[in-house]
Amino acid sequence: MSYSAWFQCINQQCAEHYPLNTVIYRCKTCGSLLEVQHDMQALGHRGAKAWMKLFEDRYKSTEWPYGSGIWGKKEWVLPEIHVDNIVSLYEGGTNLFWAERFGKMIGLDNLWLKLCGNSHSGSFKDLGMTVLVSMVKQMISEGAPIQAVACASTGDTSAALAVYCAAAGIQSVVLLPKGKISIAQLVQPIANGALVLSLDTDFDGCMGVVKEITKDETIYLANSMNSLRIEGQKTVGIEIVQQFDWEVPDVIIIPGGNLGNVSALGSGLLMMRDLGIISRLPRLVVAQAERANPLYRSYLNNFETFEPIQAKKTLASAIQIGNPVSIEKAIRTLRHFSGIVVDATEQELADAAALGDLTGMFNCPHTGVALAGLIKLIKAGKIDKSEHVVVISTAHGLKFTDFKVAYHEGSLDFPCRFSNKPIEVPPTVDAVKEALQHALKNRRKTNV
Ligand SMILES: *Cc1c(COP(=O)(O)O)cnc(C)c1O
Ligand SMILES: [Zn+2]
């Protein structure tokens, strides 16, 4: 059986098609975003059971490249790419963390975190970048005059782009908002040989510039308005269901900024439903930082209007975005999945991240936003105690140690309820014993 896929305009009235090896990010006819469409009829010839078996047989195997969480589902992602052009770092296949203690604390029996940050560059951005860079490698092998691949980034996209390009021997270019990303995120593209441009603006400002410079077809755009990334990221929903033996959770919560990831999550789940693997859909929840919450504002009026905003500085720096590029796709997805949007203040996100850490997680601030949103929805009675809930943890906490240090030092501009300061003690056995006795007694009293 031969499978095929193409870019298609998301505007139903237009529905213009383009081959996947075209350098194109928006519809030439109407200017809307594009999405990858698959020949679903061809895919449907293999039954649901056979797909499930194939995906299970490949999952985390060492048969390159099919052990990758993305390429194990190659037929659903980029069916026509030549295997020699695949640039894979064994992405996907990340573990589910059973949040038993945290769940009990907030009143849930069945809570899990999908740890997308336990991956090569430390965030879920790897899932999409393997697809995009593989397609670039294929286009270059076909003679396309691509000299470099560029992105604007709040930190994680540039880290993923730089490392996949380094593995493929392709030049990457990253535009970063000066002083607005963590040191760990900045050093990743530097180490991986990217051309790093630091611009005195915010993410939306960098995005504006990169859109202009990539009008030149020799510089290929790697931001998530390029729907090749969405094709990789959509496997996360499929993988979660697969990890639960093909049982669909009741609710999936995801932090959102540019809103490509929630669209991707929805797209993977719909594909599974359309191919008969699942028969019901979970509810999807997008969590935003209150200081960068344009989708939340739109949700409050039933998505009837949408206004871009000027995002304010937030600890959740990867979602400090006021003008999300995938807004239309995200609203469409949320309408389909009985979607809810919540937002969280700086204090709520930081406390939720820290409380999670006290139960064995190691959260990035964006996962803190999702956890804070979850707590609010439980309090509001919108999520029930018995529901099966999965939180998408988008990055590894080690990328955000400055956030954690500031929290535990208590140097943020709000009270940090769960801060845990080191105790300075003279280097003698007696002093240590005394400090321990005192501290352990206090701990028992305040234990959360
Ligand atoms: C990119 C990113 C997000 C937001 O994803 P979008 O697709 O922009 O909504 C959330 N968390 C982390 C850690 C990210 O890197
Ligand atoms: Zn169009």
CSV table of C-alpha atoms and ligand atoms in Angstrom, one decimal:
chain,number,residue,atom,x,y,z
A,1,MET,CA,0.0,0.0,0.0
A,2,SER,CA,1.3,3.5,-0.7
A,3,TYR,CA,0.5,6.3,1.6
A,4,SER,CA,0.7,10.0,0.8
A,5,ALA,CA,0.4,13.4,2.5
A,6,TRP,CA,0.4,17.0,1.3
A,7,PHE,CA,0.0,20.6,2.6
A,8,GLN,CA,-3.6,21.8,2.6
A,9,CYS,CA,-5.0,25.3,3.3
A,10,ILE,CA,-7.0,25.3,6.6
A,11,ASN,CA,-9.6,27.5,5.1
A,12,GLN,CA,-12.3,25.1,4.0
A,13,GLN,CA,-13.6,27.3,1.2
A,14,CYS,CA,-10.1,27.4,-0.3
A,15,ALA,CA,-8.5,24.0,0.5
A,16,GLU,CA,-5.6,24.6,-1.9
A,17,HIS,CA,-3.0,21.8,-1.9
A,18,TYR,CA,0.9,21.9,-2.1
A,19,PRO,CA,3.5,19.1,-2.1
A,20,LEU,CA,5.3,18.7,1.2
A,21,ASN,CA,8.7,19.5,-0.4
A,22,THR,CA,7.5,23.0,-1.4
A,23,VAL,CA,9.0,25.9,0.6
A,24,ILE,CA,5.7,27.3,1.7
A,25,TYR,CA,4.2,28.3,5.1
A,26,ARG,CA,0.9,30.0,4.2
A,27,CYS,CA,-1.6,29.5,1.4
A,28,LYS,CA,-0.6,31.4,-1.7
A,29,THR,CA,-4.3,32.0,-2.6
A,30,CYS,CA,-5.8,33.2,0.7
A,31,GLY,CA,-2.9,33.6,3.2
A,32,SER,CA,-4.3,31.1,5.8
A,33,LEU,CA,-2.0,28.6,7.6
A,34,LEU,CA,-1.5,25.2,6.0
A,35,GLU,CA,-1.8,21.8,7.6
A,36,VAL,CA,-0.6,18.4,6.5
A,37,GLN,CA,-3.4,16.1,5.2
A,38,HIS,CA,-3.1,12.4,4.7
A,39,ASP,CA,-4.7,10.0,2.3
A,40,MET,CA,-7.0,8.6,5.0
A,41,GLN,CA,-8.6,6.2,2.7
A,42,ALA,CA,-5.3,4.5,2.0
A,43,LEU,CA,-4.5,4.5,5.7
A,44,GLY,CA,-7.9,3.0,6.4
A,45,HIS,CA,-7.1,-0.1,4.3
A,46,ARG,CA,-4.9,-1.3,7.2
A,47,GLY,CA,-7.4,-1.9,10.0
A,48,ALA,CA,-7.2,-0.4,13.5
A,49,LYS,CA,-5.9,-3.6,15.1
A,50,ALA,CA,-3.1,-3.9,12.5
A,51,TRP,CA,-2.0,-0.3,13.2
A,52,MET,CA,-2.0,-0.8,16.9
A,53,LYS,CA,0.1,-4.0,16.5
A,54,LEU,CA,2.5,-2.2,14.2
A,55,PHE,CA,3.0,0.7,16.6
A,56,GLU,CA,3.4,-1.6,19.5
A,57,ASP,CA,6.0,-3.8,17.7
A,58,ARG,CA,8.1,-0.7,16.8
A,59,TYR,CA,7.7,1.1,20.1
A,60,LYS,CA,11.2,1.8,21.6
A,61,SER,CA,12.8,-0.9,19.5
A,62,THR,CA,16.3,-0.5,18.2
A,63,GLU,CA,15.3,-0.9,14.6
A,64,TRP,CA,16.3,2.5,13.2
A,65,PRO,CA,14.4,4.8,12.8
A,66,TYR,CA,11.2,3.0,13.9
A,67,GLY,CA,12.1,2.9,17.6
A,68,SER,CA,11.6,6.7,17.7
A,69,GLY,CA,8.2,7.7,19.0
A,70,ILE,CA,7.7,9.7,15.8
A,71,TRP,CA,9.1,7.4,13.1
A,72,GLY,CA,7.4,4.4,14.6
A,73,LYS,CA,4.3,6.1,13.2
A,74,LYS,CA,6.0,7.2,10.0
A,75,GLU,CA,3.0,6.3,7.8
A,76,TRP,CA,0.9,8.7,9.8
A,77,VAL,CA,3.5,11.5,9.9
A,78,LEU,CA,5.6,11.7,6.7
A,79,PRO,CA,4.8,8.6,4.7
A,80,GLU,CA,6.9,9.5,1.7
A,81,ILE,CA,10.2,10.6,3.2
A,82,HIS,CA,13.2,8.5,2.3
A,83,VAL,CA,14.5,6.7,5.4
A,84,ASP,CA,18.1,7.8,4.5
A,85,ASN,CA,17.0,11.5,5.0
A,86,ILE,CA,15.5,10.9,8.5
A,87,VAL,CA,17.3,12.9,11.1
A,88,SER,CA,16.3,11.2,14.4
A,89,LEU,CA,17.7,11.4,17.9
A,90,TYR,CA,15.3,8.7,19.2
A,91,GLU,CA,12.7,11.3,20.3
A,92,GLY,CA,9.3,10.4,21.8
A,93,GLY,CA,8.7,7.4,24.0
A,94,THR,CA,8.9,9.6,27.1
A,95,ASN,CA,7.6,8.1,30.3
A,96,LEU,CA,4.4,8.7,32.1
A,97,PHE,CA,4.9,9.8,35.7
A,98,TRP,CA,2.1,8.6,38.1
A,99,ALA,CA,1.5,11.7,40.2
A,100,GLU,CA,0.0,9.7,43.1
A,101,ARG,CA,0.9,11.9,46.0
A,102,PHE,CA,0.3,15.2,44.2
A,103,GLY,CA,-3.1,13.8,42.9
A,104,LYS,CA,-4.1,12.9,46.5
A,105,MET,CA,-3.2,16.4,47.7
A,106,ILE,CA,-5.3,18.1,45.1
A,107,GLY,CA,-8.2,15.5,45.2
A,108,LEU,CA,-7.6,13.3,42.2
A,109,ASP,CA,-7.2,9.5,42.1
A,110,ASN,CA,-5.8,9.0,38.7
A,111,LEU,CA,-3.3,11.8,37.6
A,112,TRP,CA,-0.4,11.3,35.3
A,113,LEU,CA,2.3,13.6,33.8
A,114,LYS,CA,3.6,12.9,30.3
A,115,LEU,CA,7.2,13.9,30.7
A,116,CYS,CA,7.9,15.4,27.3
A,117,GLY,CA,10.9,17.2,28.7
A,118,ASN,CA,12.8,13.9,29.2
A,119,SER,CA,14.2,14.1,25.7
A,120,HIS,CA,17.3,15.0,23.8
A,121,SER,CA,17.1,18.8,24.0
A,122,GLY,CA,14.9,18.8,27.1
A,123,SER,CA,11.5,19.8,25.7
A,124,PHE,CA,8.7,18.5,23.5
A,125,LYS,CA,10.0,20.6,20.6
A,126,ASP,CA,12.1,17.6,19.6
A,127,LEU,CA,9.0,15.8,18.4
A,128,GLY,CA,8.3,18.3,15.7
A,129,MET,CA,11.9,19.3,14.8
A,130,THR,CA,12.9,15.7,13.8
A,131,VAL,CA,10.1,15.9,11.1
A,132,LEU,CA,11.0,19.4,9.9
A,133,VAL,CA,14.7,18.9,9.7
A,134,SER,CA,14.3,15.5,8.0
A,135,MET,CA,12.1,17.2,5.3
A,136,VAL,CA,14.8,19.9,4.9
A,137,LYS,CA,17.4,17.2,4.4
A,138,GLN,CA,15.2,15.5,1.8
A,139,MET,CA,14.6,18.8,0.0
A,140,ILE,CA,18.4,19.6,0.0
A,141,SER,CA,19.1,16.1,-1.4
A,142,GLU,CA,16.6,16.9,-4.2
A,143,GLY,CA,18.5,20.1,-5.1
A,144,ALA,CA,16.6,22.8,-3.2
A,145,PRO,CA,18.8,25.8,-2.6
A,146,ILE,CA,18.3,25.9,1.2
A,147,GLN,CA,21.4,27.4,3.0
A,148,ALA,CA,20.1,27.5,6.6
A,149,VAL,CA,17.0,26.9,8.7
A,150,ALA,CA,15.9,29.7,11.0
A,151,CYS,CA,13.5,30.3,13.9
A,152,ALA,CA,12.4,32.8,16.4
A,153,SER,CA,12.2,31.2,19.8
A,154,THR,CA,11.4,31.6,23.5
A,155,GLY,CA,14.3,29.2,24.0
A,156,ASP,CA,13.2,25.6,23.4
A,157,THR,CA,12.5,25.7,19.7
A,158,SER,CA,16.0,27.1,19.1
A,159,ALA,CA,17.6,24.4,21.2
A,160,ALA,CA,15.7,21.7,19.3
A,161,LEU,CA,16.4,23.2,15.9
A,162,ALA,CA,20.1,23.7,16.6
A,163,VAL,CA,20.7,20.1,17.8
A,164,TYR,CA,18.8,18.4,14.9
A,165,CYS,CA,20.6,20.7,12.4
A,166,ALA,CA,23.9,19.9,14.1
A,167,ALA,CA,23.2,16.1,13.7
A,168,ALA,CA,22.3,16.6,10.1
A,169,GLY,CA,25.1,19.0,9.2
A,170,ILE,CA,22.8,21.8,8.3
A,171,GLN,CA,23.3,25.4,9.4
A,172,SER,CA,20.7,26.8,11.9
A,173,VAL,CA,20.0,30.4,12.6
A,174,VAL,CA,18.1,31.4,15.8
A,175,LEU,CA,16.6,34.8,16.7
A,176,LEU,CA,16.2,35.1,20.5
A,177,PRO,CA,14.6,37.9,22.6
A,178,LYS,CA,17.6,39.4,24.5
A,179,GLY,CA,17.5,38.7,28.2
A,180,LYS,CA,14.2,36.8,28.1
A,181,ILE,CA,15.3,33.2,28.0
A,182,SER,CA,17.1,31.1,30.6
A,183,ILE,CA,20.9,30.6,30.5
A,184,ALA,CA,20.5,26.9,29.9
A,185,GLN,CA,18.3,27.5,26.9
A,186,LEU,CA,20.7,30.1,25.5
A,187,VAL,CA,23.7,27.9,25.8
A,188,GLN,CA,22.1,25.0,23.9
A,189,PRO,CA,22.1,26.6,20.4
A,190,ILE,CA,25.4,28.2,21.1
A,191,ALA,CA,26.9,24.7,21.8
A,192,ASN,CA,25.3,23.2,18.8
A,193,GLY,CA,26.8,25.7,16.4
A,194,ALA,CA,23.7,27.8,15.6
A,195,LEU,CA,24.1,31.3,14.4
A,196,VAL,CA,22.6,33.0,17.4
A,197,LEU,CA,21.1,36.5,17.0
A,198,SER,CA,20.1,38.2,20.2
A,199,LEU,CA,17.4,40.9,19.5
A,200,ASP,CA,16.4,43.6,21.9
A,201,THR,CA,12.6,42.8,21.7
A,202,ASP,CA,10.2,40.1,22.8
A,203,PHE,CA,9.3,36.8,21.1
A,204,ASP,CA,6.6,38.4,18.9
A,205,GLY,CA,9.2,40.9,17.7
A,206,CYS,CA,11.6,38.1,16.8
A,207,MET,CA,8.8,36.3,15.0
A,208,GLY,CA,8.0,39.4,12.9
A,209,VAL,CA,11.7,39.6,11.8
A,210,VAL,CA,12.1,35.9,11.0
A,211,LYS,CA,9.0,35.9,8.9
A,212,GLU,CA,10.5,38.6,6.7
A,213,ILE,CA,14.0,37.0,6.4
A,214,THR,CA,12.5,33.6,5.4
A,215,LYS,CA,10.7,35.1,2.5
A,216,ASP,CA,14.0,34.4,0.8
A,217,GLU,CA,13.7,30.7,-0.1
A,218,THR,CA,17.3,29.9,0.8
A,219,ILE,CA,16.4,30.4,4.5
A,220,TYR,CA,13.8,27.9,5.6
A,221,LEU,CA,11.4,28.7,8.4
A,222,ALA,CA,11.2,26.4,11.4
A,223,ASN,CA,8.6,28.0,13.6
A,224,SER,CA,5.4,26.1,14.3
A,225,MET,CA,3.4,28.0,11.6
A,226,ASN,CA,5.3,25.5,9.5
A,227,SER,CA,2.9,22.6,9.9
A,228,LEU,CA,5.6,19.9,9.4
A,229,ARG,CA,6.4,20.4,13.1
A,230,ILE,CA,2.8,19.8,14.0
A,231,GLU,CA,3.0,16.4,12.3
A,232,GLY,CA,5.7,15.3,14.7
A,233,GLN,CA,4.1,16.8,17.8
A,234,LYS,CA,0.7,15.2,17.0
A,235,THR,CA,2.2,11.8,18.0
A,236,VAL,CA,2.1,12.8,21.7
A,237,GLY,CA,-1.6,12.2,21.9
A,238,ILE,CA,-1.3,8.9,20.1
A,239,GLU,CA,1.6,7.8,22.3
A,240,ILE,CA,-0.3,8.7,25.5
A,241,VAL,CA,-3.3,6.5,24.5
A,242,GLN,CA,-0.9,3.7,23.4
A,243,GLN,CA,0.8,3.9,26.8
A,244,PHE,CA,-2.5,3.4,28.5
A,245,ASP,CA,-3.1,0.2,26.4
A,246,TRP,CA,-5.3,2.2,24.0
A,247,GLU,CA,-7.6,3.6,26.8
A,248,VAL,CA,-8.5,7.3,26.2
A,249,PRO,CA,-7.9,9.5,29.3
A,250,ASP,CA,-10.8,11.8,30.3
A,251,VAL,CA,-8.9,15.0,30.3
A,252,ILE,CA,-5.5,16.2,28.9
A,253,ILE,CA,-4.1,19.5,30.1
A,254,ILE,CA,-1.4,21.3,28.1
A,255,PRO,CA,0.3,24.7,28.6
A,256,GLY,CA,-0.2,26.9,25.5
A,257,GLY,CA,1.7,29.9,24.0
A,258,ASN,CA,1.9,29.9,20.2
A,259,LEU,CA,-0.8,27.2,20.4
A,260,GLY,CA,0.8,24.8,17.9
A,261,ASN,CA,1.0,22.0,20.4
A,262,VAL,CA,-2.6,21.9,21.4
A,263,SER,CA,-3.5,21.9,17.7
A,264,ALA,CA,-1.1,19.0,17.3
A,265,LEU,CA,-2.5,17.1,20.2
A,266,GLY,CA,-6.0,17.4,18.8
A,267,SER,CA,-4.9,16.4,15.4
A,268,GLY,CA,-3.3,13.1,16.5
A,269,LEU,CA,-6.3,12.2,18.6
A,270,LEU,CA,-8.7,12.9,15.7
A,271,MET,CA,-6.6,10.8,13.3
A,272,MET,CA,-6.9,7.9,15.8
A,273,ARG,CA,-10.6,8.3,16.0
A,274,ASP,CA,-11.0,8.5,12.2
A,275,LEU,CA,-9.0,5.3,11.8
A,276,GLY,CA,-11.1,3.5,14.3
A,277,ILE,CA,-8.5,3.1,17.1
A,278,ILE,CA,-10.5,5.1,19.6
A,279,SER,CA,-14.2,5.8,19.8
A,280,ARG,CA,-14.3,8.8,22.1
A,281,LEU,CA,-12.3,11.9,22.6
A,282,PRO,CA,-10.8,13.4,25.9
A,283,ARG,CA,-11.6,16.9,26.9
A,284,LEU,CA,-8.7,19.2,26.3
A,285,VAL,CA,-7.6,22.0,28.6
A,286,VAL,CA,-5.2,24.8,27.6
A,287,ALA,CA,-3.5,26.6,30.5
A,288,GLN,CA,-1.9,30.0,30.0
A,289,ALA,CA,0.0,32.4,32.2
A,290,GLU,CA,-2.3,35.2,33.3
A,291,ARG,CA,0.4,37.7,32.0
A,292,ALA,CA,0.2,36.2,28.5
A,293,ASN,CA,-3.4,35.0,28.2
A,294,PRO,CA,-5.0,36.0,24.8
A,295,LEU,CA,-6.6,32.6,24.3
A,296,TYR,CA,-8.1,32.7,27.8
A,297,ARG,CA,-9.6,36.1,27.1
A,298,SER,CA,-11.1,34.8,23.9
A,299,TYR,CA,-12.5,31.7,25.7
A,300,LEU,CA,-14.3,34.0,28.1
A,301,ASN,CA,-16.5,35.2,25.2
A,302,ASN,CA,-16.9,31.8,23.7
A,303,PHE,CA,-14.1,32.4,21.1
A,304,GLU,CA,-16.4,34.8,19.3
A,305,THR,CA,-13.6,37.4,19.1
A,306,PHE,CA,-9.8,37.2,19.4
A,307,GLU,CA,-7.5,40.1,20.2
A,308,PRO,CA,-3.8,39.8,20.3
A,309,ILE,CA,-2.3,41.4,23.4
A,310,GLN,CA,1.1,42.6,24.5
A,311,ALA,CA,2.4,39.7,26.6
A,312,LYS,CA,3.9,40.7,29.9
A,313,LYS,CA,7.0,39.2,31.5
A,314,THR,CA,6.2,35.8,33.0
A,315,LEU,CA,8.2,33.1,34.7
A,316,ALA,CA,6.7,30.8,32.1
A,317,SER,CA,9.0,32.4,29.5
A,318,ALA,CA,8.3,29.8,26.8
A,319,ILE,CA,4.6,30.8,26.6
A,320,GLN,CA,5.2,34.6,26.9
A,321,ILE,CA,3.4,35.1,23.6
A,322,GLY,CA,0.6,37.7,22.9
A,323,ASN,CA,-0.1,37.0,19.3
A,324,PRO,CA,-0.2,33.2,18.8
A,325,VAL,CA,0.3,32.1,15.2
A,326,SER,CA,-1.8,29.0,15.5
A,327,ILE,CA,-4.8,30.7,17.1
A,328,GLU,CA,-7.3,29.6,14.4
A,329,LYS,CA,-6.2,26.0,14.6
A,330,ALA,CA,-6.3,26.0,18.4
A,331,ILE,CA,-9.8,27.4,18.6
A,332,ARG,CA,-11.0,24.9,16.0
A,333,THR,CA,-9.4,22.1,18.2
A,334,LEU,CA,-10.9,23.4,21.4
A,335,ARG,CA,-14.4,23.5,19.9
A,336,HIS,CA,-14.0,19.9,18.8
A,337,PHE,CA,-12.8,18.6,22.2
A,338,SER,CA,-15.2,20.5,24.6
A,339,GLY,CA,-12.2,22.6,25.4
A,340,ILE,CA,-11.6,24.6,28.5
A,341,VAL,CA,-9.0,27.4,28.9
A,342,VAL,CA,-7.6,28.5,32.3
A,343,ASP,CA,-5.0,30.9,33.4
A,344,ALA,CA,-2.6,31.1,36.3
A,345,THR,CA,-0.9,34.0,38.1
A,346,GLU,CA,2.8,34.0,38.7
A,347,GLN,CA,2.3,32.9,42.3
A,348,GLU,CA,-0.1,30.1,41.4
A,349,LEU,CA,2.2,28.7,38.7
A,350,ALA,CA,5.3,28.9,40.9
A,351,ASP,CA,3.6,27.3,43.9
A,352,ALA,CA,2.1,24.6,41.8
A,353,ALA,CA,5.4,23.7,40.3
A,354,ALA,CA,7.1,23.7,43.7
A,355,LEU,CA,4.4,21.6,45.3
A,356,GLY,CA,4.7,19.1,42.4
A,357,ASP,CA,8.5,19.0,43.0
A,358,LEU,CA,7.8,18.2,46.7
A,359,THR,CA,6.0,15.0,45.5
A,360,GLY,CA,8.8,13.9,43.2
A,361,MET,CA,8.3,15.9,40.0
A,362,PHE,CA,10.9,18.4,38.7
A,363,ASN,CA,8.8,20.9,36.9
A,364,CYS,CA,9.5,23.7,34.5
A,365,PRO,CA,7.3,26.8,35.0
A,366,HIS,CA,5.1,25.9,32.1
A,367,THR,CA,4.2,22.6,33.6
A,368,GLY,CA,3.5,24.7,36.8
A,369,VAL,CA,1.0,26.7,34.7
A,370,ALA,CA,-0.8,23.4,33.7
A,371,LEU,CA,-0.8,22.1,37.3
A,372,ALA,CA,-2.1,25.4,38.7
A,373,GLY,CA,-4.9,25.3,36.0
A,374,LEU,CA,-5.7,21.7,37.1
A,375,ILE,CA,-6.0,22.8,40.7
A,376,LYS,CA,-8.4,25.6,39.8
A,377,LEU,CA,-10.6,23.3,37.6
A,378,ILE,CA,-10.9,20.8,40.5
A,379,LYS,CA,-11.8,23.5,42.9
A,380,ALA,CA,-14.4,24.8,40.4
A,381,GLY,CA,-15.9,21.4,40.1
A,382,LYS,CA,-15.0,21.1,36.4
A,383,ILE,CA,-12.9,18.1,36.8
A,384,ASP,CA,-14.1,15.2,38.9
A,385,LYS,CA,-12.1,13.3,41.5
A,386,SER,CA,-12.5,10.0,39.6
A,387,GLU,CA,-11.5,11.3,36.2
A,388,HIS,CA,-8.3,10.0,34.5
A,389,VAL,CA,-6.2,13.1,33.9
A,390,VAL,CA,-3.0,13.6,32.0
A,391,VAL,CA,-0.9,16.8,32.3
A,392,ILE,CA,1.6,17.4,29.4
A,393,SER,CA,4.8,18.4,31.0
A,394,THR,CA,6.5,20.4,28.2
A,395,ALA,CA,10.1,20.8,29.3
A,396,HIS,CA,12.6,19.5,31.8
A,397,GLY,CA,13.0,21.5,35.0
A,398,LEU,CA,16.8,21.5,34.7
A,399,LYS,CA,16.4,24.1,31.9
A,400,PHE,CA,14.8,26.4,34.3
A,401,THR,CA,17.1,26.3,37.4
A,402,ASP,CA,17.1,30.1,37.6
A,403,PHE,CA,13.4,30.0,38.2
A,404,LYS,CA,13.7,27.3,40.9
A,405,VAL,CA,16.7,29.0,42.6
A,406,ALA,CA,14.8,32.3,42.8
A,407,TYR,CA,11.7,30.5,44.2
A,408,HIS,CA,13.6,28.7,46.9
A,409,GLU,CA,15.7,31.8,47.8
A,410,GLY,CA,12.4,33.6,48.2
A,411,SER,CA,13.6,36.4,45.8
A,412,LEU,CA,10.5,36.5,43.7
A,413,ASP,CA,8.1,39.4,44.3
A,414,PHE,CA,5.5,37.3,46.0
A,415,PRO,CA,5.6,34.9,49.0
A,416,CYS,CA,6.9,31.5,48.0
A,417,ARG,CA,4.8,29.0,50.1
A,418,PHE,CA,6.9,25.9,49.5
A,419,SER,CA,10.4,27.4,49.5
A,420,ASN,CA,13.1,25.2,51.0
A,421,LYS,CA,16.2,27.2,52.0
A,422,PRO,CA,19.5,25.5,52.8
A,423,ILE,CA,20.4,25.9,56.4
A,424,GLU,CA,23.9,27.1,57.1
A,425,VAL,CA,25.5,25.2,59.9
A,426,PRO,CA,29.0,25.2,61.5
A,427,PRO,CA,31.0,22.1,60.5
A,428,THR,CA,30.6,20.2,63.8
A,429,VAL,CA,28.6,17.1,64.7
A,430,ASP,CA,26.8,18.8,67.5
A,431,ALA,CA,25.8,21.8,65.4
A,432,VAL,CA,24.5,19.5,62.7
A,433,LYS,CA,22.6,17.3,65.2
A,434,GLU,CA,21.0,20.3,66.7
A,435,ALA,CA,20.0,21.8,63.4
A,436,LEU,CA,18.5,18.5,62.3
A,437,GLN,CA,16.5,18.1,65.4
A,438,HIS,CA,15.1,21.5,65.1
A,439,ALA,CA,14.4,21.3,61.4
A,440,LEU,CA,12.8,17.9,61.3
A,441,LYS,CA,10.4,18.9,64.1
A,442,ASN,CA,9.3,22.0,62.0
A,443,ARG,CA,9.1,19.9,58.8
A,444,ARG,CA,6.6,17.5,60.4
A,445,LYS,CA,4.4,20.4,61.4
A,446,THR,CA,4.4,22.1,58.0
A,447,ASN,CA,4.4,19.0,55.8
A,448,VAL,CA,2.0,19.5,52.9
B,1,LIG,C1,7.0,25.9,23.1
B,1,LIG,C2,6.6,25.6,24.5
B,1,LIG,C3,5.3,25.7,25.0
B,1,LIG,C4,4.2,26.2,24.2
B,1,LIG,O1,3.8,25.4,23.0
B,1,LIG,P1,3.0,26.2,21.9
B,1,LIG,O2,2.9,25.2,20.8
B,1,LIG,O3,3.8,27.4,21.5
B,1,LIG,O4,1.7,26.5,22.5
B,1,LIG,C5,5.0,25.3,26.3
B,1,LIG,N1,6.0,24.9,27.1
B,1,LIG,C6,7.3,24.8,26.7
B,1,LIG,C7,8.3,24.3,27.7
B,1,LIG,C8,7.6,25.1,25.4
B,1,LIG,O5,8.9,25.1,25.0
B,2,ZN,ZN,-6.1,29.1,1.0
